[in-house]
């Protein structure tokens, strides 16, 4: 198929791809407190990650970001969710969320910010990036045998971020009692 058959049109909704990685060690998750000088999320806790660069696949981008921002290679790194963020009318952000297990090694800070191991039960005590209160528990519950979850984030009339996670049809049927047994 030639490049022209891809249907690229700059007037269509455009998505910028990013990775977001959570490294887990038992009941702890590694979070990055954004450096005070950062334009986005200064002094707020987030996962590790960033933009997917031209020529990278998602896993390569996640591994690169993890090495750049924490000096780590995670074990069993896997995609566990996606979030489409409606940033404005024409441009969105596609966030590909990964989970990996801590395999040892020294966590190395970077210019992005300070790294902190946070107990899962104490997340409410930290200044988290808004959507992490919804996403981190979902990532921590995610099993390797489960398909990735999918979500949409958008801003309401008061400019507050709303995160809506889609339930797969089989999960909705099981909850309603109408699933096949």
PDB file of C-alpha atoms in Angstrom, residues 2-173:
ATOM      1  CA  UNK A   2       1.481   3.390  -0.893  1.00  0.00           C
ATOM      2  CA  UNK A   3       1.845   6.128   1.711  1.00  0.00           C
ATOM      3  CA  UNK A   4      -0.952   8.095   0.039  1.00  0.00           C
ATOM      4  CA  UNK A   5      -3.431   5.329   0.969  1.00  0.00           C
ATOM      5  CA  UNK A   6      -2.993   6.055   4.694  1.00  0.00           C
ATOM      6  CA  UNK A   7      -5.658   8.766   4.528  1.00  0.00           C
ATOM      7  CA  UNK A   8      -3.620  11.382   6.386  1.00  0.00           C
ATOM      8  CA  UNK A   9      -5.473  14.681   6.512  1.00  0.00           C
ATOM      9  CA  UNK A  10      -4.349  17.542   8.762  1.00  0.00           C
ATOM     10  CA  UNK A  11      -7.974  18.669   9.196  1.00  0.00           C
ATOM     11  CA  UNK A  12      -8.838  15.410  10.993  1.00  0.00           C
ATOM     12  CA  UNK A  13      -8.472  14.839  14.721  1.00  0.00           C
ATOM     13  CA  UNK A  14      -4.775  14.240  15.421  1.00  0.00           C
ATOM     14  CA  UNK A  15      -3.343  12.180  18.275  1.00  0.00           C
ATOM     15  CA  UNK A  16       0.076  12.641  19.867  1.00  0.00           C
ATOM     16  CA  UNK A  17       1.369   9.309  21.267  1.00  0.00           C
ATOM     17  CA  UNK A  18       2.867   9.130  24.756  1.00  0.00           C
ATOM     18  CA  UNK A  19       3.879   6.361  27.137  1.00  0.00           C
ATOM     19  CA  UNK A  20       3.201   6.201  30.867  1.00  0.00           C
ATOM     20  CA  UNK A  21       5.024   3.513  32.848  1.00  0.00           C
ATOM     21  CA  UNK A  22       4.362   2.287  36.375  1.00  0.00           C
ATOM     22  CA  UNK A  23       7.052   0.126  37.960  1.00  0.00           C
ATOM     23  CA  UNK A  24       5.673  -1.994  40.778  1.00  0.00           C
ATOM     24  CA  UNK A  25       7.517  -3.601  43.680  1.00  0.00           C
ATOM     25  CA  UNK A  26       5.065  -5.523  45.873  1.00  0.00           C
ATOM     26  CA  UNK A  27       2.624  -2.925  47.225  1.00  0.00           C
ATOM     27  CA  UNK A  28       4.784  -0.008  46.088  1.00  0.00           C
ATOM     28  CA  UNK A  29       4.723   1.921  42.836  1.00  0.00           C
ATOM     29  CA  UNK A  30       7.510   4.160  41.550  1.00  0.00           C
ATOM     30  CA  UNK A  31       6.335   7.714  40.855  1.00  0.00           C
ATOM     31  CA  UNK A  32       8.161  10.750  39.551  1.00  0.00           C
ATOM     32  CA  UNK A  33       7.655  14.098  41.275  1.00  0.00           C
ATOM     33  CA  UNK A  34       7.997  16.636  38.478  1.00  0.00           C
ATOM     34  CA  UNK A  35      10.883  19.043  38.838  1.00  0.00           C
ATOM     35  CA  UNK A  36       9.808  22.551  39.938  1.00  0.00           C
ATOM     36  CA  UNK A  37      11.085  23.895  36.601  1.00  0.00           C
ATOM     37  CA  UNK A  38       8.882  21.617  34.465  1.00  0.00           C
ATOM     38  CA  UNK A  39       6.237  23.261  32.294  1.00  0.00           C
ATOM     39  CA  UNK A  40       3.827  20.368  32.899  1.00  0.00           C
ATOM     40  CA  UNK A  41       3.065  18.791  36.283  1.00  0.00           C
ATOM     41  CA  UNK A  42       5.714  20.686  38.270  1.00  0.00           C
ATOM     42  CA  UNK A  43       5.880  19.342  41.869  1.00  0.00           C
ATOM     43  CA  UNK A  44       3.167  16.750  41.119  1.00  0.00           C
ATOM     44  CA  UNK A  45       3.576  12.990  41.079  1.00  0.00           C
ATOM     45  CA  UNK A  46       3.128  11.045  37.859  1.00  0.00           C
ATOM     46  CA  UNK A  47       4.271   7.801  36.330  1.00  0.00           C
ATOM     47  CA  UNK A  48       7.416   7.701  34.234  1.00  0.00           C
ATOM     48  CA  UNK A  49       7.112   8.339  30.527  1.00  0.00           C
ATOM     49  CA  UNK A  50       6.943  10.727  27.645  1.00  0.00           C
ATOM     50  CA  UNK A  51       6.515  11.104  23.908  1.00  0.00           C
ATOM     51  CA  UNK A  52       6.924   8.320  21.396  1.00  0.00           C
ATOM     52  CA  UNK A  53       9.654   9.402  18.987  1.00  0.00           C
ATOM     53  CA  UNK A  54       9.564   8.904  15.227  1.00  0.00           C
ATOM     54  CA  UNK A  55      10.783   5.414  14.343  1.00  0.00           C
ATOM     55  CA  UNK A  56       9.932   3.902  17.763  1.00  0.00           C
ATOM     56  CA  UNK A  57       7.284   1.359  18.572  1.00  0.00           C
ATOM     57  CA  UNK A  58       5.425   1.720  21.862  1.00  0.00           C
ATOM     58  CA  UNK A  59       7.541  -0.795  23.798  1.00  0.00           C
ATOM     59  CA  UNK A  60      10.790   0.791  22.592  1.00  0.00           C
ATOM     60  CA  UNK A  61       9.517   4.216  23.678  1.00  0.00           C
ATOM     61  CA  UNK A  62       8.475   2.886  27.110  1.00  0.00           C
ATOM     62  CA  UNK A  63      11.838   1.183  27.656  1.00  0.00           C
ATOM     63  CA  UNK A  64      13.732   4.309  26.545  1.00  0.00           C
ATOM     64  CA  UNK A  65      11.711   6.637  28.796  1.00  0.00           C
ATOM     65  CA  UNK A  66      12.155   4.305  31.762  1.00  0.00           C
ATOM     66  CA  UNK A  67      15.930   4.225  31.245  1.00  0.00           C
ATOM     67  CA  UNK A  68      16.180   8.004  30.678  1.00  0.00           C
ATOM     68  CA  UNK A  69      14.060   9.019  33.650  1.00  0.00           C
ATOM     69  CA  UNK A  70      14.860   6.299  36.197  1.00  0.00           C
ATOM     70  CA  UNK A  71      17.896   4.341  34.970  1.00  0.00           C
ATOM     71  CA  UNK A  72      15.834   1.132  35.131  1.00  0.00           C
ATOM     72  CA  UNK A  73      14.788  -1.798  33.018  1.00  0.00           C
ATOM     73  CA  UNK A  74      11.520  -3.277  34.258  1.00  0.00           C
ATOM     74  CA  UNK A  75      10.768  -6.976  34.187  1.00  0.00           C
ATOM     75  CA  UNK A  76       7.602  -8.204  32.454  1.00  0.00           C
ATOM     76  CA  UNK A  77       6.870  -4.810  30.938  1.00  0.00           C
ATOM     77  CA  UNK A  78       3.404  -4.977  29.392  1.00  0.00           C
ATOM     78  CA  UNK A  79       0.725  -2.733  27.985  1.00  0.00           C
ATOM     79  CA  UNK A  80      -2.141  -2.628  30.462  1.00  0.00           C
ATOM     80  CA  UNK A  81      -4.223   0.305  29.278  1.00  0.00           C
ATOM     81  CA  UNK A  82      -4.823   3.143  26.861  1.00  0.00           C
ATOM     82  CA  UNK A  83      -6.259   6.595  27.440  1.00  0.00           C
ATOM     83  CA  UNK A  84      -7.414   9.021  24.762  1.00  0.00           C
ATOM     84  CA  UNK A  85      -7.110  12.536  26.164  1.00  0.00           C
ATOM     85  CA  UNK A  86      -9.185  15.195  24.427  1.00  0.00           C
ATOM     86  CA  UNK A  87      -6.732  18.074  24.784  1.00  0.00           C
ATOM     87  CA  UNK A  88      -8.601  20.421  22.419  1.00  0.00           C
ATOM     88  CA  UNK A  89     -10.991  20.288  19.460  1.00  0.00           C
ATOM     89  CA  UNK A  90      -8.404  19.093  16.925  1.00  0.00           C
ATOM     90  CA  UNK A  91      -5.579  17.482  18.884  1.00  0.00           C
ATOM     91  CA  UNK A  92      -5.585  14.737  21.466  1.00  0.00           C
ATOM     92  CA  UNK A  93      -3.036  12.679  23.334  1.00  0.00           C
ATOM     93  CA  UNK A  94      -2.962   8.900  23.125  1.00  0.00           C
ATOM     94  CA  UNK A  95      -1.443   7.571  26.349  1.00  0.00           C
ATOM     95  CA  UNK A  96      -0.228   3.973  26.298  1.00  0.00           C
ATOM     96  CA  UNK A  97       0.039   2.760  29.882  1.00  0.00           C
ATOM     97  CA  UNK A  98       2.584   0.115  30.811  1.00  0.00           C
ATOM     98  CA  UNK A  99       3.196  -1.833  33.973  1.00  0.00           C
ATOM     99  CA  UNK A 100       6.509  -3.479  34.811  1.00  0.00           C
ATOM    100  CA  UNK A 101       7.917  -5.272  37.819  1.00  0.00           C
ATOM    101  CA  UNK A 102      10.934  -3.887  39.635  1.00  0.00           C
ATOM    102  CA  UNK A 103      13.850  -6.199  39.001  1.00  0.00           C
ATOM    103  CA  UNK A 104      16.375  -4.535  41.265  1.00  0.00           C
ATOM    104  CA  UNK A 105      18.987  -1.926  40.592  1.00  0.00           C
ATOM    105  CA  UNK A 106      19.485   1.591  41.757  1.00  0.00           C
ATOM    106  CA  UNK A 107      16.835   4.120  40.795  1.00  0.00           C
ATOM    107  CA  UNK A 108      18.595   7.059  39.178  1.00  0.00           C
ATOM    108  CA  UNK A 109      16.959  10.501  39.202  1.00  0.00           C
ATOM    109  CA  UNK A 110      16.995  12.706  36.121  1.00  0.00           C
ATOM    110  CA  UNK A 111      16.312  16.324  35.234  1.00  0.00           C
ATOM    111  CA  UNK A 112      12.624  15.326  34.947  1.00  0.00           C
ATOM    112  CA  UNK A 113      12.290  15.128  38.726  1.00  0.00           C
ATOM    113  CA  UNK A 114      12.640  13.115  41.916  1.00  0.00           C
ATOM    114  CA  UNK A 115      11.661   9.427  42.021  1.00  0.00           C
ATOM    115  CA  UNK A 116       9.733   8.080  45.006  1.00  0.00           C
ATOM    116  CA  UNK A 117       8.435   4.635  45.938  1.00  0.00           C
ATOM    117  CA  UNK A 118       4.854   5.142  47.118  1.00  0.00           C
ATOM    118  CA  UNK A 119       2.787   2.594  49.044  1.00  0.00           C
ATOM    119  CA  UNK A 120      -0.401   1.888  47.085  1.00  0.00           C
ATOM    120  CA  UNK A 121      -2.546   2.550  50.160  1.00  0.00           C
ATOM    121  CA  UNK A 122      -1.019   6.009  50.661  1.00  0.00           C
ATOM    122  CA  UNK A 123      -1.572   7.516  47.207  1.00  0.00           C
ATOM    123  CA  UNK A 124      -4.099   9.995  48.625  1.00  0.00           C
ATOM    124  CA  UNK A 125      -1.295  11.612  50.635  1.00  0.00           C
ATOM    125  CA  UNK A 126       0.551  12.755  47.504  1.00  0.00           C
ATOM    126  CA  UNK A 127      -0.031  15.615  45.061  1.00  0.00           C
ATOM    127  CA  UNK A 128      -0.817  13.369  42.102  1.00  0.00           C
ATOM    128  CA  UNK A 129      -1.464  14.371  38.514  1.00  0.00           C
ATOM    129  CA  UNK A 130      -5.273  14.434  38.326  1.00  0.00           C
ATOM    130  CA  UNK A 131      -5.946  11.191  36.440  1.00  0.00           C
ATOM    131  CA  UNK A 132      -3.591   9.055  38.550  1.00  0.00           C
ATOM    132  CA  UNK A 133      -6.168   8.628  41.334  1.00  0.00           C
ATOM    133  CA  UNK A 134      -8.224   6.618  38.835  1.00  0.00           C
ATOM    134  CA  UNK A 135      -5.456   5.046  36.743  1.00  0.00           C
ATOM    135  CA  UNK A 136      -2.948   3.781  39.347  1.00  0.00           C
ATOM    136  CA  UNK A 137      -5.394   1.504  41.212  1.00  0.00           C
ATOM    137  CA  UNK A 138      -6.527   0.100  37.854  1.00  0.00           C
ATOM    138  CA  UNK A 139      -2.917  -0.538  36.797  1.00  0.00           C
ATOM    139  CA  UNK A 140      -2.083  -2.169  40.142  1.00  0.00           C
ATOM    140  CA  UNK A 141      -5.074  -4.553  39.814  1.00  0.00           C
ATOM    141  CA  UNK A 142      -4.279  -5.429  36.207  1.00  0.00           C
ATOM    142  CA  UNK A 143      -3.328  -9.092  35.724  1.00  0.00           C
ATOM    143  CA  UNK A 144      -1.011 -10.265  32.929  1.00  0.00           C
ATOM    144  CA  UNK A 145      -3.800 -12.458  31.534  1.00  0.00           C
ATOM    145  CA  UNK A 146      -6.277  -9.558  31.221  1.00  0.00           C
ATOM    146  CA  UNK A 147      -6.651  -7.468  28.076  1.00  0.00           C
ATOM    147  CA  UNK A 148      -5.681  -3.804  28.369  1.00  0.00           C
ATOM    148  CA  UNK A 149      -8.326  -1.426  29.701  1.00  0.00           C
ATOM    149  CA  UNK A 150      -9.365   1.593  27.642  1.00  0.00           C
ATOM    150  CA  UNK A 151     -10.315   5.041  28.840  1.00  0.00           C
ATOM    151  CA  UNK A 152     -11.100   8.525  27.667  1.00  0.00           C
ATOM    152  CA  UNK A 153     -10.148  11.725  29.474  1.00  0.00           C
ATOM    153  CA  UNK A 154     -11.762  15.043  28.739  1.00  0.00           C
ATOM    154  CA  UNK A 155     -12.341  18.396  30.376  1.00  0.00           C
ATOM    155  CA  UNK A 156     -15.790  19.281  31.696  1.00  0.00           C
ATOM    156  CA  UNK A 157     -17.432  22.728  31.709  1.00  0.00           C
ATOM    157  CA  UNK A 158     -15.373  23.783  34.756  1.00  0.00           C
ATOM    158  CA  UNK A 159     -12.065  22.737  33.089  1.00  0.00           C
ATOM    159  CA  UNK A 160     -11.835  19.712  35.413  1.00  0.00           C
ATOM    160  CA  UNK A 161     -10.392  16.480  34.040  1.00  0.00           C
ATOM    161  CA  UNK A 162     -12.840  13.578  33.829  1.00  0.00           C
ATOM    162  CA  UNK A 163     -11.574  10.006  33.333  1.00  0.00           C
ATOM    163  CA  UNK A 164     -14.053   7.465  31.960  1.00  0.00           C
ATOM    164  CA  UNK A 165     -12.848   3.859  31.794  1.00  0.00           C
ATOM    165  CA  UNK A 166     -14.700   1.630  29.344  1.00  0.00           C
ATOM    166  CA  UNK A 167     -15.700  -1.777  30.596  1.00  0.00           C
ATOM    167  CA  UNK A 168     -15.408  -4.569  28.030  1.00  0.00           C
ATOM    168  CA  UNK A 169     -18.788  -6.151  27.179  1.00  0.00           C
ATOM    169  CA  UNK A 170     -17.951  -9.388  29.009  1.00  0.00           C
ATOM    170  CA  UNK A 171     -17.250  -7.475  32.247  1.00  0.00           C
ATOM    171  CA  UNK A 172     -20.552  -5.580  31.977  1.00  0.00           C
ATOM    172  CA  UNK A 173     -22.451  -8.850  31.417  1.00  0.00           C
TER     173      UNK A 173
END
